[in-house]
mmCIF file of C-alpha atoms in Angstrom:
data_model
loop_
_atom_site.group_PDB
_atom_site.id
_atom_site.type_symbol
_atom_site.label_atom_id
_atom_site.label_comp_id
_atom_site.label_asym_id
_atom_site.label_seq_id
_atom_site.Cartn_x
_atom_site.Cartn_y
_atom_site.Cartn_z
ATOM 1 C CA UNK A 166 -24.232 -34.863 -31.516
ATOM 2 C CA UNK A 167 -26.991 -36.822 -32.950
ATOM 3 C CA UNK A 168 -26.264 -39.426 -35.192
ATOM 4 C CA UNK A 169 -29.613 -39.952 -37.123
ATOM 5 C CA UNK A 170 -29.365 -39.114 -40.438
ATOM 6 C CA UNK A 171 -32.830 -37.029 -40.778
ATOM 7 C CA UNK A 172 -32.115 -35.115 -37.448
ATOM 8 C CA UNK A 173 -29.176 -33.973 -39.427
ATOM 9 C CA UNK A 174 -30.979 -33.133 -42.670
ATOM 10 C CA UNK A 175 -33.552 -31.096 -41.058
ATOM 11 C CA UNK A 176 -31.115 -29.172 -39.507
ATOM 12 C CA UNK A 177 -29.417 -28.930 -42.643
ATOM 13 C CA UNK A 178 -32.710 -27.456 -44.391
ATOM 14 C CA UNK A 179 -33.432 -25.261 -41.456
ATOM 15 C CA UNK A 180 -30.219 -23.796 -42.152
ATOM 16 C CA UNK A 181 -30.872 -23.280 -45.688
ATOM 17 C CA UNK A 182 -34.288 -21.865 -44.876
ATOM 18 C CA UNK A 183 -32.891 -19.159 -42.611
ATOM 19 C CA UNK A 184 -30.234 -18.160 -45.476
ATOM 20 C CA UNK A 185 -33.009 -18.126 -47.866
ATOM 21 C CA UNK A 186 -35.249 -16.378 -45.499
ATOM 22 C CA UNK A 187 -32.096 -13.327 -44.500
ATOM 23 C CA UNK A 188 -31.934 -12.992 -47.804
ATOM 24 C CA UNK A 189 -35.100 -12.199 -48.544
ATOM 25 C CA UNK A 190 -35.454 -9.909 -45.729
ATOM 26 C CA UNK A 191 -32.382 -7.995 -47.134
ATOM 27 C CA UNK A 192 -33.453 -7.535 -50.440
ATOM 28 C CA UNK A 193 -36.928 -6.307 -48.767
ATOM 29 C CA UNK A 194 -35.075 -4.221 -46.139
ATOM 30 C CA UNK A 195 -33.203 -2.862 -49.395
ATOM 31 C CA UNK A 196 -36.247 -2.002 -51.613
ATOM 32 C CA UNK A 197 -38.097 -0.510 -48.715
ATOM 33 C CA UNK A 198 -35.047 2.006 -48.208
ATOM 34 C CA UNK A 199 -34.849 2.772 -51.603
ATOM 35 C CA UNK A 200 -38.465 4.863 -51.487
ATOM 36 C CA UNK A 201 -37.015 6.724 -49.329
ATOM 37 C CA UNK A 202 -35.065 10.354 -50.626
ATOM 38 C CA UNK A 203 -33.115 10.651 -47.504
ATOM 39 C CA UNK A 204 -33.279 9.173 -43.788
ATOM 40 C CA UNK A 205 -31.641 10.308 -40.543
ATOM 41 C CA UNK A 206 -31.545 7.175 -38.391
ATOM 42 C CA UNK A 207 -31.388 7.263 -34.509
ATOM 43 C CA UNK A 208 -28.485 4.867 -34.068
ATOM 44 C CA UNK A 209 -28.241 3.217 -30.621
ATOM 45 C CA UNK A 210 -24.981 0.947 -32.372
ATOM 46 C CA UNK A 211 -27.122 -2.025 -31.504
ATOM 47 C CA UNK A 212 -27.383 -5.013 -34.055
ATOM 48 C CA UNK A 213 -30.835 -3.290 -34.813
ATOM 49 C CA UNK A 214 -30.082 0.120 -35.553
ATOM 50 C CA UNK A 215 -26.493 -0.956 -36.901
ATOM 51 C CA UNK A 216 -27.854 -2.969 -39.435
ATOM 52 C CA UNK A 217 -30.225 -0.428 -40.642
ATOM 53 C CA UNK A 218 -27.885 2.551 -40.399
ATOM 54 C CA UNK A 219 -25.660 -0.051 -42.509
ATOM 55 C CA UNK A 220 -27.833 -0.695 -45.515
ATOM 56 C CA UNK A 221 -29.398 2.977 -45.417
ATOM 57 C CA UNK A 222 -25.827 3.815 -46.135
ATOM 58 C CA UNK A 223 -25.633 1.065 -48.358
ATOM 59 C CA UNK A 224 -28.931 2.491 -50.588
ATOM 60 C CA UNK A 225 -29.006 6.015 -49.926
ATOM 61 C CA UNK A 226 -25.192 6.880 -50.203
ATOM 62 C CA UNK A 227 -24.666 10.389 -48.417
ATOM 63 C CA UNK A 228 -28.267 10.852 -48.093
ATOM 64 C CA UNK A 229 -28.150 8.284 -44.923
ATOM 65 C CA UNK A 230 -27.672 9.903 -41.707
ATOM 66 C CA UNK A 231 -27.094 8.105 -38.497
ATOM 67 C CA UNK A 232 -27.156 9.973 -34.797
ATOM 68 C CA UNK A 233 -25.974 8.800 -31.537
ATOM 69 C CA UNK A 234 -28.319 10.462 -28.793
ATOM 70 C CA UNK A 235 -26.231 11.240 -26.011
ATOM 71 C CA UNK A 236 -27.088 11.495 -22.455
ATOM 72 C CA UNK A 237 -26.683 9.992 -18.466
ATOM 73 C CA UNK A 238 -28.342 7.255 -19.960
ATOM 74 C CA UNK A 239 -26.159 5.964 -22.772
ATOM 75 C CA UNK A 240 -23.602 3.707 -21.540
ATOM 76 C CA UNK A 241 -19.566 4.848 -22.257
ATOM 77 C CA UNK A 242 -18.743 1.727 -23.563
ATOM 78 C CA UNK A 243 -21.865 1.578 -26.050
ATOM 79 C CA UNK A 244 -21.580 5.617 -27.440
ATOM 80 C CA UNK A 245 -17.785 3.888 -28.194
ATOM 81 C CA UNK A 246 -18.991 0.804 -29.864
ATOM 82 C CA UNK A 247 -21.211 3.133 -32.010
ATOM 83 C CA UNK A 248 -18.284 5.391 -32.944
ATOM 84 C CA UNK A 249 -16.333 2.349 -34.007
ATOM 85 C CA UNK A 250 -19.118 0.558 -35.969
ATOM 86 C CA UNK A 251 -19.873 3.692 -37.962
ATOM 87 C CA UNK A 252 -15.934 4.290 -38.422
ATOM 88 C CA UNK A 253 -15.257 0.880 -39.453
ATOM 89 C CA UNK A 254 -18.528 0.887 -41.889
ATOM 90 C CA UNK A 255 -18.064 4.305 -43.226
ATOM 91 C CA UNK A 256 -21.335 5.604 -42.096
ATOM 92 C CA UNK A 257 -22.079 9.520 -42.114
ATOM 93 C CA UNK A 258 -22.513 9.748 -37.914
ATOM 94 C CA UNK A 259 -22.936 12.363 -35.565
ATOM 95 C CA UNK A 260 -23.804 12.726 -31.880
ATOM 96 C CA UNK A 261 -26.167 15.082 -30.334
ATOM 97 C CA UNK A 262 -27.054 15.419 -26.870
ATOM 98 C CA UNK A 263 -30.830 14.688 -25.744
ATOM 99 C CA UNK A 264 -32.097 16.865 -22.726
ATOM 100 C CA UNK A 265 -34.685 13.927 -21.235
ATOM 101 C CA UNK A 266 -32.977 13.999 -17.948
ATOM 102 C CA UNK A 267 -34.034 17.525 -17.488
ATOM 103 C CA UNK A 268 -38.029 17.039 -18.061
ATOM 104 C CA UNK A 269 -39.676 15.938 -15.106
ATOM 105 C CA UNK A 270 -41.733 13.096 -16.473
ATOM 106 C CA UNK A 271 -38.832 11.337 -17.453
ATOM 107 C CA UNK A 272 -36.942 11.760 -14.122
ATOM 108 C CA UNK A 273 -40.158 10.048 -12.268
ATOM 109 C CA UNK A 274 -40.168 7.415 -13.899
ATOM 110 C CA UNK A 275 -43.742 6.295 -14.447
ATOM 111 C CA UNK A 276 -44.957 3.727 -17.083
ATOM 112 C CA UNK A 277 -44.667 6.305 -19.449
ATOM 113 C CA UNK A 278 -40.684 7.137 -19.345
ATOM 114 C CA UNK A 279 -40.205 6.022 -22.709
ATOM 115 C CA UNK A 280 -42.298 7.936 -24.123
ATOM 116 C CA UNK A 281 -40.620 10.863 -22.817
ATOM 117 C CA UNK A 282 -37.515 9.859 -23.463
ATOM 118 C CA UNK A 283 -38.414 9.333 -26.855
ATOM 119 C CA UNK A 284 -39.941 12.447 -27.703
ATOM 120 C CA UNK A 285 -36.276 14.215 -26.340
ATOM 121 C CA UNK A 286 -34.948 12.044 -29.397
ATOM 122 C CA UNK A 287 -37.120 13.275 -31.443
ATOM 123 C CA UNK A 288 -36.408 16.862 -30.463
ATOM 124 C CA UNK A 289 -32.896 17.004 -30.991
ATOM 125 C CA UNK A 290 -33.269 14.826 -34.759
ATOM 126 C CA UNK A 291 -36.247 16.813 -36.136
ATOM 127 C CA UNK A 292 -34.224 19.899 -37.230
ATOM 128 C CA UNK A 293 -31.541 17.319 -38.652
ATOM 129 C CA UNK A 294 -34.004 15.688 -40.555
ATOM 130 C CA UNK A 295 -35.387 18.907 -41.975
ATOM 131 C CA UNK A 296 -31.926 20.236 -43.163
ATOM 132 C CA UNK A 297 -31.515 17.364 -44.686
ATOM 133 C CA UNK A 298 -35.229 16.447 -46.411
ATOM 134 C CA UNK A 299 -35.260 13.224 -44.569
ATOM 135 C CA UNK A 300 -37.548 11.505 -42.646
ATOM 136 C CA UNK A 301 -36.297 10.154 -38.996
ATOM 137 C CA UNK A 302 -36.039 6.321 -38.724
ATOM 138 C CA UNK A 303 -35.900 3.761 -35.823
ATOM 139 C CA UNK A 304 -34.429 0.369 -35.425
ATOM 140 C CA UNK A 305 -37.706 -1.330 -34.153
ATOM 141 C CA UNK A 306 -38.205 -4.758 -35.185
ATOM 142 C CA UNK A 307 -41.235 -6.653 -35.149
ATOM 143 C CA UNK A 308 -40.652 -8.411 -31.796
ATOM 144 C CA UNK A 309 -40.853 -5.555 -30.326
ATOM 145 C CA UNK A 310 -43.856 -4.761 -31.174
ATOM 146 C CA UNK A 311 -45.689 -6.585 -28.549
ATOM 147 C CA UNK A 312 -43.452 -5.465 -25.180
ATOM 148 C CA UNK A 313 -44.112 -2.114 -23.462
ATOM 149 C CA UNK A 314 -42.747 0.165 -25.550
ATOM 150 C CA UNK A 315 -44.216 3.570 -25.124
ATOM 151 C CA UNK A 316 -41.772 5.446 -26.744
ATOM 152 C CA UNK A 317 -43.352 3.981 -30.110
ATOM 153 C CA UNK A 318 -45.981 6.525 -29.315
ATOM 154 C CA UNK A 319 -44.256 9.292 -29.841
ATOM 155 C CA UNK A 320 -42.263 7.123 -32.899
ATOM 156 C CA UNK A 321 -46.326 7.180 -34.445
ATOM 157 C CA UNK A 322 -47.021 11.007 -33.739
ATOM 158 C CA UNK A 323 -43.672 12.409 -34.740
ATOM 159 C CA UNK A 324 -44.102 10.492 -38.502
ATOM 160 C CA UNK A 325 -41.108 8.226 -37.710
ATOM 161 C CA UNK A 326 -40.813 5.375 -39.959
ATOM 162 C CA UNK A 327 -39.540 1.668 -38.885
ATOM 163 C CA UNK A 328 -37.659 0.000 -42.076
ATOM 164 C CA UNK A 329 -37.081 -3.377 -40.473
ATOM 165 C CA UNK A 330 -40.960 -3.960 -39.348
ATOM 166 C CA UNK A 331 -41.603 -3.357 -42.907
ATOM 167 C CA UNK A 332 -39.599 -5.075 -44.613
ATOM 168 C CA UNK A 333 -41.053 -8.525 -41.807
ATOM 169 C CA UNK A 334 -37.440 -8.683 -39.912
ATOM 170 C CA UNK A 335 -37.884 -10.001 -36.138
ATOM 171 C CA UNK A 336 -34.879 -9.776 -33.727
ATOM 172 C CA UNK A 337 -33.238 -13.518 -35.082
ATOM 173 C CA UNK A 338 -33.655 -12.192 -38.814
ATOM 174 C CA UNK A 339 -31.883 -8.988 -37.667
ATOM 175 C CA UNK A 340 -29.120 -10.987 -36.722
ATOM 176 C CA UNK A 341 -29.224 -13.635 -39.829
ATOM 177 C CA UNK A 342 -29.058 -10.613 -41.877
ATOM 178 C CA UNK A 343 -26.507 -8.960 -40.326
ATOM 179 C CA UNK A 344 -24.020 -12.385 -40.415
ATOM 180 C CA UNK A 345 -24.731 -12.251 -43.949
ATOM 181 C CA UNK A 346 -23.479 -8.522 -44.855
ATOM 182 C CA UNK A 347 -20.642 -9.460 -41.720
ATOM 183 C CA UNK A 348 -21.612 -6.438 -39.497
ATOM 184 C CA UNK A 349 -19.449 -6.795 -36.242
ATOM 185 C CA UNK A 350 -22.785 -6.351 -34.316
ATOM 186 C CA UNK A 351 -24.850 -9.988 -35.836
ATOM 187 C CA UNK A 352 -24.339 -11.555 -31.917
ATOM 188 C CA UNK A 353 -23.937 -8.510 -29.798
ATOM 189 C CA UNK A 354 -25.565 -9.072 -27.051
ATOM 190 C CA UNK A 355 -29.034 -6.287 -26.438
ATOM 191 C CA UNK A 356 -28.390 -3.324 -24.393
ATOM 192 C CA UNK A 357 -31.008 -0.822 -23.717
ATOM 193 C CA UNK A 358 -30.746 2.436 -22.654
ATOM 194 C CA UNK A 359 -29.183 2.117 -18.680
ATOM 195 C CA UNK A 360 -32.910 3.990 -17.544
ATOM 196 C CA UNK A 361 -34.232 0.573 -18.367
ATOM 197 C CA UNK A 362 -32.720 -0.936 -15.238
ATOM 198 C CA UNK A 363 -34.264 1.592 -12.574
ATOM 199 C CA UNK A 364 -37.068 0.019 -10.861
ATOM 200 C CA UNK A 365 -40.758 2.060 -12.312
ATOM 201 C CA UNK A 366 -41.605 4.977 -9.556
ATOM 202 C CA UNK A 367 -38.011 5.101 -8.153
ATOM 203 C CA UNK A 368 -36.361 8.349 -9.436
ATOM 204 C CA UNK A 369 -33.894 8.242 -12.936
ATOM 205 C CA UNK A 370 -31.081 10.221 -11.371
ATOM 206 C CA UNK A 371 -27.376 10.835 -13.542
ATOM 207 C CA UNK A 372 -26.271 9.125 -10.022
ATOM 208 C CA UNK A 373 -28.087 5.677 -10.001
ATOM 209 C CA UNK A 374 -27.052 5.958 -13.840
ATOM 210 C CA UNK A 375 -23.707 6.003 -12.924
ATOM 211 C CA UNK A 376 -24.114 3.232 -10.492
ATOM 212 C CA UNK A 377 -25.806 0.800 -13.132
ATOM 213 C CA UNK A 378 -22.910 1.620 -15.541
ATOM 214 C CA UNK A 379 -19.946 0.889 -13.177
ATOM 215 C CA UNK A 380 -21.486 -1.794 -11.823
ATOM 216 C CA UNK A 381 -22.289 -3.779 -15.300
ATOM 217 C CA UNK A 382 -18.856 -2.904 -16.519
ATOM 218 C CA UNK A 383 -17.203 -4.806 -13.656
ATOM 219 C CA UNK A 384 -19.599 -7.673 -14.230
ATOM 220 C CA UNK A 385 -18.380 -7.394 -18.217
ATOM 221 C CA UNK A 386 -15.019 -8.092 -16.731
ATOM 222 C CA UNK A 387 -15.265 -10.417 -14.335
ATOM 223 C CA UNK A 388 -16.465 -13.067 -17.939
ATOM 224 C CA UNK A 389 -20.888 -11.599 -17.645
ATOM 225 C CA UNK A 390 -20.985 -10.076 -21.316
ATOM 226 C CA UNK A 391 -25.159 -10.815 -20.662
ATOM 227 C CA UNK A 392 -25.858 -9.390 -17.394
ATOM 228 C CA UNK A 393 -28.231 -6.543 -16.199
ATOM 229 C CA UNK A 394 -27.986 -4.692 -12.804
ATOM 230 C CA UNK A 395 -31.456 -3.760 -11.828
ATOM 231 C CA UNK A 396 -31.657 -1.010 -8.990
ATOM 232 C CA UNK A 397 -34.697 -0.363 -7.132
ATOM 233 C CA UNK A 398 -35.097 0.986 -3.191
ATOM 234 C CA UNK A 399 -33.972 4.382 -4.481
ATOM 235 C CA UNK A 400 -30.734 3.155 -6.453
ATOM 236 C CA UNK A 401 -29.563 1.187 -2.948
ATOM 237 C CA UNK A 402 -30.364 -1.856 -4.047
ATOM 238 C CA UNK A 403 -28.876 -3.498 -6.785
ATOM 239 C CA UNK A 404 -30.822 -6.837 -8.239
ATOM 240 C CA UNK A 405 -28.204 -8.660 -10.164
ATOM 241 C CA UNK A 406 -29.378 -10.635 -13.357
ATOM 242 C CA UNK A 407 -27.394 -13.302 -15.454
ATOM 243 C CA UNK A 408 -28.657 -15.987 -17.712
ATOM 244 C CA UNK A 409 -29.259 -19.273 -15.401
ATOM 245 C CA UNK A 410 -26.409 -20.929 -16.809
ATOM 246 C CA UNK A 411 -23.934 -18.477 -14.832
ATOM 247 C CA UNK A 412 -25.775 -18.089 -11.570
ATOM 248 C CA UNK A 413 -23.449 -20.988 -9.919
ATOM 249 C CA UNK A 414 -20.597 -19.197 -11.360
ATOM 250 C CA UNK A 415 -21.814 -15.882 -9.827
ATOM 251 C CA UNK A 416 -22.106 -17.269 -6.525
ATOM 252 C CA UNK A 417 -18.541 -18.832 -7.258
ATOM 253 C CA UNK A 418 -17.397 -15.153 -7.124
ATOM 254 C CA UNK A 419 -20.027 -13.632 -4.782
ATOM 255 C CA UNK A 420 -17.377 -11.724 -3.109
ATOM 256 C CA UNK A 421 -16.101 -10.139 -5.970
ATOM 257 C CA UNK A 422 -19.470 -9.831 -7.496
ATOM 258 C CA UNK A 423 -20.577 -8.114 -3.877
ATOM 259 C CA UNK A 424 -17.930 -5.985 -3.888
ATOM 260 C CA UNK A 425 -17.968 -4.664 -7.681
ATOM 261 C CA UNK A 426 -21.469 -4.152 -7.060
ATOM 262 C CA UNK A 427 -21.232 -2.100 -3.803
ATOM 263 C CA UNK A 428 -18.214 -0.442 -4.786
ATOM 264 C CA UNK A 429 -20.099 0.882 -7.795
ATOM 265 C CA UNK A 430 -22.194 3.220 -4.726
ATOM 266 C CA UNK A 431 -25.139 0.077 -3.848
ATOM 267 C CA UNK A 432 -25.642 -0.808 -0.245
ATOM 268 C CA UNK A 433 -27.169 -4.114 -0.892
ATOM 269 C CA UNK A 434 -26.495 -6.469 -3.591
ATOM 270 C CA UNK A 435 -28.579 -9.460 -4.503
ATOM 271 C CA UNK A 436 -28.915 -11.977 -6.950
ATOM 272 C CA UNK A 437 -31.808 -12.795 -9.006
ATOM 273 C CA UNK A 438 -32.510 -16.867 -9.152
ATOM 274 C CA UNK A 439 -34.971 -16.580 -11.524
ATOM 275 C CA UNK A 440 -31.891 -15.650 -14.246
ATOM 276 C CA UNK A 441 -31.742 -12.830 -17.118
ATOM 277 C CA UNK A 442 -34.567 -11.836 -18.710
ATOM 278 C CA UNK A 443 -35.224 -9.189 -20.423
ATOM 279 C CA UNK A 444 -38.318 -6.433 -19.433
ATOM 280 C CA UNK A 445 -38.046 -7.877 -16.244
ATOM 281 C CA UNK A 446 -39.202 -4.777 -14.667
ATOM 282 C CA UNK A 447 -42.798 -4.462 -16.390
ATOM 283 C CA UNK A 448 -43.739 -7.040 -14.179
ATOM 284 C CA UNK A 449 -44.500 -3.748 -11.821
ATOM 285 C CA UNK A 450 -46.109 -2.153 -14.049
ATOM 286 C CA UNK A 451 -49.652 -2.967 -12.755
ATOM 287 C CA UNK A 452 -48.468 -2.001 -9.287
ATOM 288 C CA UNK A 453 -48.326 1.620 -11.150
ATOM 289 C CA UNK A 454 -52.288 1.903 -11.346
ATOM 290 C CA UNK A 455 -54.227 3.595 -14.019
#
């Protein structure tokens, strides 16, 4: 620890700015729900959509709706975190099932998956949202706003609003915001959709889904709550990622790492040296062509 003094005031004001600056966001977030006469928001249980499932509930009352999509694609262990979270928070929650593993486009997997997954979503809320007079809402923040993210296509044609961009939260004032109402979910850790992990032009199959999901778990276990198995060669090889920090301690436990991986249904397992990062796979994207 440092012992200047100003070292230790700025980092005492920088605190104070960012609980000035979450609570600003929240009264925002909370003013920009309140035009709203009803929303039905697709709720992943990640800190995003948590928090805004959370203070639509918080505004709205029983006119706040939030759905779990389910499919090959959502991980066990998240559709349970998103039961608990909306049991714990009294949210109005349901599940439906999405059908994007039966349209071809998605299964291929081309740049465009997302936006095909999305519009599955979209599908399956629409009549939801009509019952209810609401309009459907997503948990995009304004960081992601520049990644890939075709999927916020379809968000733009199917009317879908995005509460958090408006009211100016990034991903860090997500999480600022959410330590200040004490949602469970202020540090969980991101976890998209397991599609995410198959390697662009290499098929999304329920089995390779499967794989991913076994596989991570294990990793979970073995003390890797940030880690993402990548799978490309046609779901035989699995591309291990963990923040750099924990590579040495991977390769401490290669064997079990190897043989959590392969037991999952990989025939090779490696190790990325490069470390976690996320949207590590649109760096193939421009292999896809035009």
């Amino acid at each position: 620890m440092s012992d200047d003094p100003s070292s230790s005031a700025r980092a005492t004001a920088d605190a104070v700015h960012a609980a000035n600056d979450s609570s600003g966001a929240l009264e925002r977030l909370t003013a920009r729900l309140r035009g709203e006469n009803a929303i039905v928001v697709a709720f992943s249980g990640g800190a995003d959509s948590a928090l805004l499932a959370f203070a639509a509930t918080r505004v709205l009352g029983t006119r706040a709706l939030a759905v779990t999509a389910v499919s090959p694609s959502l991980a066990a262990a998240e559709r349970a975190a998103a039961r608990a979270f909306a049991r714990r928070y009294g949210l109005a929650h349901v599940e439906v099932c999405t059908d994007e593993a039966d349209r071809p486009e998605y299964a291929a997997n081309g740049a465009d998956r997302c936006y095909h997954c999305k519009s599955a979503l979209f599908d399956a809320l629409t009549p939801l949202a009509a019952a209810m007079g609401a309009r459907i809402a997503l948990g995009t923040n304004l960081d992601d706003l520049g990644d890939h993210r075709p999927g916020q296509r379809a968000a733009t044609e199917r009317g879908a609003i995005v509460p958090l961009v408006d009211a100016g939260l990034t991903k860090s004032g997500v999480r600022a915001v959410s330590r200040e109402l004490g949602l469970v979910t202020a540090d969980k850790p991101a976890a998209p959709c397991l599609a995410s992990r198959v390697s662009y032009g290499d098929p999304v199959t329920p089995e390779v889904l499967r794989r991913i999901e076994a596989a991570e778990a294990v990793l979970r276990d073995l003390g890797f709550p940030v880690c993402r198995v990548r799978a490309h060669a046609g779901g035989t090889l699995a591309r291990v990622e963990v923040p750099q920090a924990e590579i040495p301690r991977v390769c401490e436990l290669r064997e079990r790492v190897d043989a959590a991986v392969r037991g999952a249904g990989f025939t090779f397992c490696s190790l990325d040296l490069s470390g976690f990062a996320s949207g590590r796979l649109n760096a193939l994207l421009p292999l896809l062509g035009p």
